[in-house]
XYZ file of C-alpha atoms in Angstrom:
213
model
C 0.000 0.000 0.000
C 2.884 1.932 0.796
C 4.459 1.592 -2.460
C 1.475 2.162 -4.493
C 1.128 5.420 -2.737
C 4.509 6.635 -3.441
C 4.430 5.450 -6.813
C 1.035 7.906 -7.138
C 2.913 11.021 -5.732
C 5.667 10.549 -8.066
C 3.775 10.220 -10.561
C 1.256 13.352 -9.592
C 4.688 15.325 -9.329
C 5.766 14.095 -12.723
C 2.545 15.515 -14.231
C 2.676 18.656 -12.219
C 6.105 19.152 -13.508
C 5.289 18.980 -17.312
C 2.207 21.041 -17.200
C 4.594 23.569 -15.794
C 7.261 22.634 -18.068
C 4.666 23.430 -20.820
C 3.227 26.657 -19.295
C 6.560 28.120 -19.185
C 7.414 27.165 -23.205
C 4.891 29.431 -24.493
C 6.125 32.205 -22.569
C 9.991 31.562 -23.302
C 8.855 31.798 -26.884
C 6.778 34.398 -26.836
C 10.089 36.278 -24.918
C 12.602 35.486 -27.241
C 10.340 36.708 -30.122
C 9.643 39.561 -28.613
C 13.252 40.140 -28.450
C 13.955 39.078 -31.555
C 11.424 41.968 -33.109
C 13.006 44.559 -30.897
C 16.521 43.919 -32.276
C 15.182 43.495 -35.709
C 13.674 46.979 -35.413
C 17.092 48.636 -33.848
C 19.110 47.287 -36.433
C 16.186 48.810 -39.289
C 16.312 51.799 -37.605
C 19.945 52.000 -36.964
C 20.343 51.796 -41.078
C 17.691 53.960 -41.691
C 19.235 56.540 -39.808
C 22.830 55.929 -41.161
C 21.220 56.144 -44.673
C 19.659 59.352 -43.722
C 22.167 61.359 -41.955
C 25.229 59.612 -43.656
C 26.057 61.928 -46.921
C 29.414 63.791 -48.204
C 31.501 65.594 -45.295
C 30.590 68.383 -46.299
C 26.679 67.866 -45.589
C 27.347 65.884 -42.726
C 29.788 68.870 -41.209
C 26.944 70.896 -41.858
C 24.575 68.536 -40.190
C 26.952 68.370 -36.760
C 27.330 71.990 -36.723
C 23.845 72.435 -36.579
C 22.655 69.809 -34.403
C 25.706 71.719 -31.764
C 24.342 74.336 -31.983
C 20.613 72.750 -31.302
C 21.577 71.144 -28.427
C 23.452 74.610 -26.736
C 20.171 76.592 -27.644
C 18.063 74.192 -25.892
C 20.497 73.739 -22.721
C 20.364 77.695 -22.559
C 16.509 77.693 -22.612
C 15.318 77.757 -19.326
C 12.476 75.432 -19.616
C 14.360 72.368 -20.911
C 16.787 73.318 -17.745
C 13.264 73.219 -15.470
C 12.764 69.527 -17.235
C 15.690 68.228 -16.991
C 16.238 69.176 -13.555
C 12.941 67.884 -12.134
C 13.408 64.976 -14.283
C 16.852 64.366 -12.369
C 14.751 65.149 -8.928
C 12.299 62.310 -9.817
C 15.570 59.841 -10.439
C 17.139 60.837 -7.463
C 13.478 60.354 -5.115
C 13.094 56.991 -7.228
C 16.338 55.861 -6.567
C 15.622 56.457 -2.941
C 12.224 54.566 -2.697
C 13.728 51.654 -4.755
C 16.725 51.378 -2.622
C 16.388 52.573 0.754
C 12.749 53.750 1.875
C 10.678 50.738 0.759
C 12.763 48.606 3.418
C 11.784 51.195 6.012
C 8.171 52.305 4.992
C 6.490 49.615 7.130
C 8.224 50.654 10.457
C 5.441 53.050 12.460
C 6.775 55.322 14.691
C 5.450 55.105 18.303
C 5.992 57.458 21.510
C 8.152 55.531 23.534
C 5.819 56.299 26.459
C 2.265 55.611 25.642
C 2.729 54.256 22.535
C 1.108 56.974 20.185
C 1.130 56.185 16.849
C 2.412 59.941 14.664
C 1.028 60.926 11.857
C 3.005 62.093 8.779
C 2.598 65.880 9.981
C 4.093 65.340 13.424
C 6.976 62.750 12.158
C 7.825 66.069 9.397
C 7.596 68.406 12.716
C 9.706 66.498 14.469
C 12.096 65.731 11.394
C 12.674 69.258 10.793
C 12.634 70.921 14.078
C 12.724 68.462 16.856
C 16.384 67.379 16.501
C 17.410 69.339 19.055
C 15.308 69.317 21.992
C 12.821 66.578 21.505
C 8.684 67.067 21.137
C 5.984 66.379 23.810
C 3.662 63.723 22.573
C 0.297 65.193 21.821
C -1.335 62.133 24.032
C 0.592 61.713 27.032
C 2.468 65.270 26.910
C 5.746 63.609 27.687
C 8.583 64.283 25.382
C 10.296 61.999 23.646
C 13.993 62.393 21.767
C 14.936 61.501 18.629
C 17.877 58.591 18.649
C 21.087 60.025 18.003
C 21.347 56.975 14.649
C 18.306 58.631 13.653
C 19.604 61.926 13.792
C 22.954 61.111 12.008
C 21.108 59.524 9.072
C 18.622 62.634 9.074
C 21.463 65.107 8.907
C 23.251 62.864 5.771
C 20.225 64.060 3.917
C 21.242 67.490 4.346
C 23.588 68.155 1.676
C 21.304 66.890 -1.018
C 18.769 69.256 -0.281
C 21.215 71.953 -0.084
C 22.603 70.871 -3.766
C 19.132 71.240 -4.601
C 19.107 74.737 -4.008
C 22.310 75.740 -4.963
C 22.969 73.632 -8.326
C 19.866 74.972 -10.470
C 21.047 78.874 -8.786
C 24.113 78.410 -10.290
C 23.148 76.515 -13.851
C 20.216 78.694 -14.356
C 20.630 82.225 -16.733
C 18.737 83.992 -14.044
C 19.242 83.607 -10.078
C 15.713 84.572 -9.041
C 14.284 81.521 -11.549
C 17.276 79.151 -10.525
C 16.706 79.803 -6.393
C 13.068 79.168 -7.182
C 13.417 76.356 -8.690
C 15.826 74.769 -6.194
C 13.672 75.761 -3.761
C 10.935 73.915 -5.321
C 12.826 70.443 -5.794
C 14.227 70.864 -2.196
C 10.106 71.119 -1.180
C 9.875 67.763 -2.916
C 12.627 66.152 -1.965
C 11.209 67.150 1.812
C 8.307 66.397 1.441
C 7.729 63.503 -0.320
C 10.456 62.054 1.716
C 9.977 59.127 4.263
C 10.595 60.092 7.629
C 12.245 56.908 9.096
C 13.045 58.096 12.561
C 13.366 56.133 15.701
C 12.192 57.840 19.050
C 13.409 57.217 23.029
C 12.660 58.787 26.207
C 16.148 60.074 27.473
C 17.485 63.124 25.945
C 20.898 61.556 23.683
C 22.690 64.470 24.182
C 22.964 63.633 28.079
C 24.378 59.852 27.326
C 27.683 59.312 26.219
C 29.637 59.266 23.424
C 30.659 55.782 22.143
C 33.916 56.240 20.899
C 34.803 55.143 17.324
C 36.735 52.108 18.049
């Protein structure tokens, strides 16, 4: 009885295994023709292009001149400056999510005291002004420090907000537009940004120093 039943598992798994053996064909195929059409069409439209743009020297001289001068015009316009540097902004804020805030976006951060959940408005109060001398909780009116980790990785966000400010002031034809700007991708950057902080009851700047090593 044994045997016959281990003989029917093996041969359920056996099944199991070639249905998925065969559910997974399709979609290899359908895969490597879909990357066989994309590579089709960049190699088309790489000798399209060549066939196009590819003429005597003199024509194609012509051609690179222009195109340089193209591409300085629209770096000096202001707008494409707005775009691309907003476009960087949303790189840099995606690059953040991807790598470092969607480990830490579950984590809810609790008065140490009564256990008070804060809401996004009090965790941004406290990220921006509360560094120093703590917050009383809004339930139990204790106060409550931030840990001295979470300050250190709160003040190595600094600098990029301060770069930017100060990049697009400097890049951009006018100041006022430039400050703006900066000012306007800092906001973001703040704002949009996932406070992460880790609270305590004892003030951290009355406990020791751990030294470095």
């Amino acid at each position: 009885m044994k045997d016959k039943l281990t003989k029917e598992l093996e041969h359920i798994r056996f099944t199991r295994q070639q249905h998925v053996i065969e559910a997974t064909k399709p979609k290899a195929k359908k895969a490597n023709w879909q990357y066989r059409t994309v590579l089709v069409t960049f190699a088309l439209l790489t000798l399209f292009f060549t066939a196009t743009f590819v003429g005597d020297g003199k024509s194609l001289q012509t051609a690179m001149q222009r195109s340089e001068n193209t591409a300085l015009q629209l770096l000096g316009n202001t707008y494409v400056l707005i775009i691309l540097y907003f476009g960087i902004v949303l790189a840099i804020r995606y690059a953040q999510i991807r790598f470092y805030e969607r480990k830490r976006a579950t984590a809810v951060v609790t008065c140490p005291h009564c256990g008070h959940v804060l809401t996004k408005r009090e965790r941004m109060k406290l990220w921006l002004y509360g560094t120093m001398h703590g917050k009383k909780c809004t339930s139990c009116e204790a106060r409550y420090y931030i840990t001295r980790k979470s300050t250190q990785r709160t003040a190595a966000t600094y600098p990029l907000t301060y770069l930017a400010i100060f990049v697009p002031a400097n890049i951009f034809p006018n100041l006022a537009v430039g400050l703006f700007v900066g000012f306007v991708g800092a906001l973001l950057l703040v704002s949009t940004a996932y406070q992460a902080i880790e609270l305590q009851e004892n003030d951290p700047n009355q406990e020791p120093i751990k030294p470095l090593w």
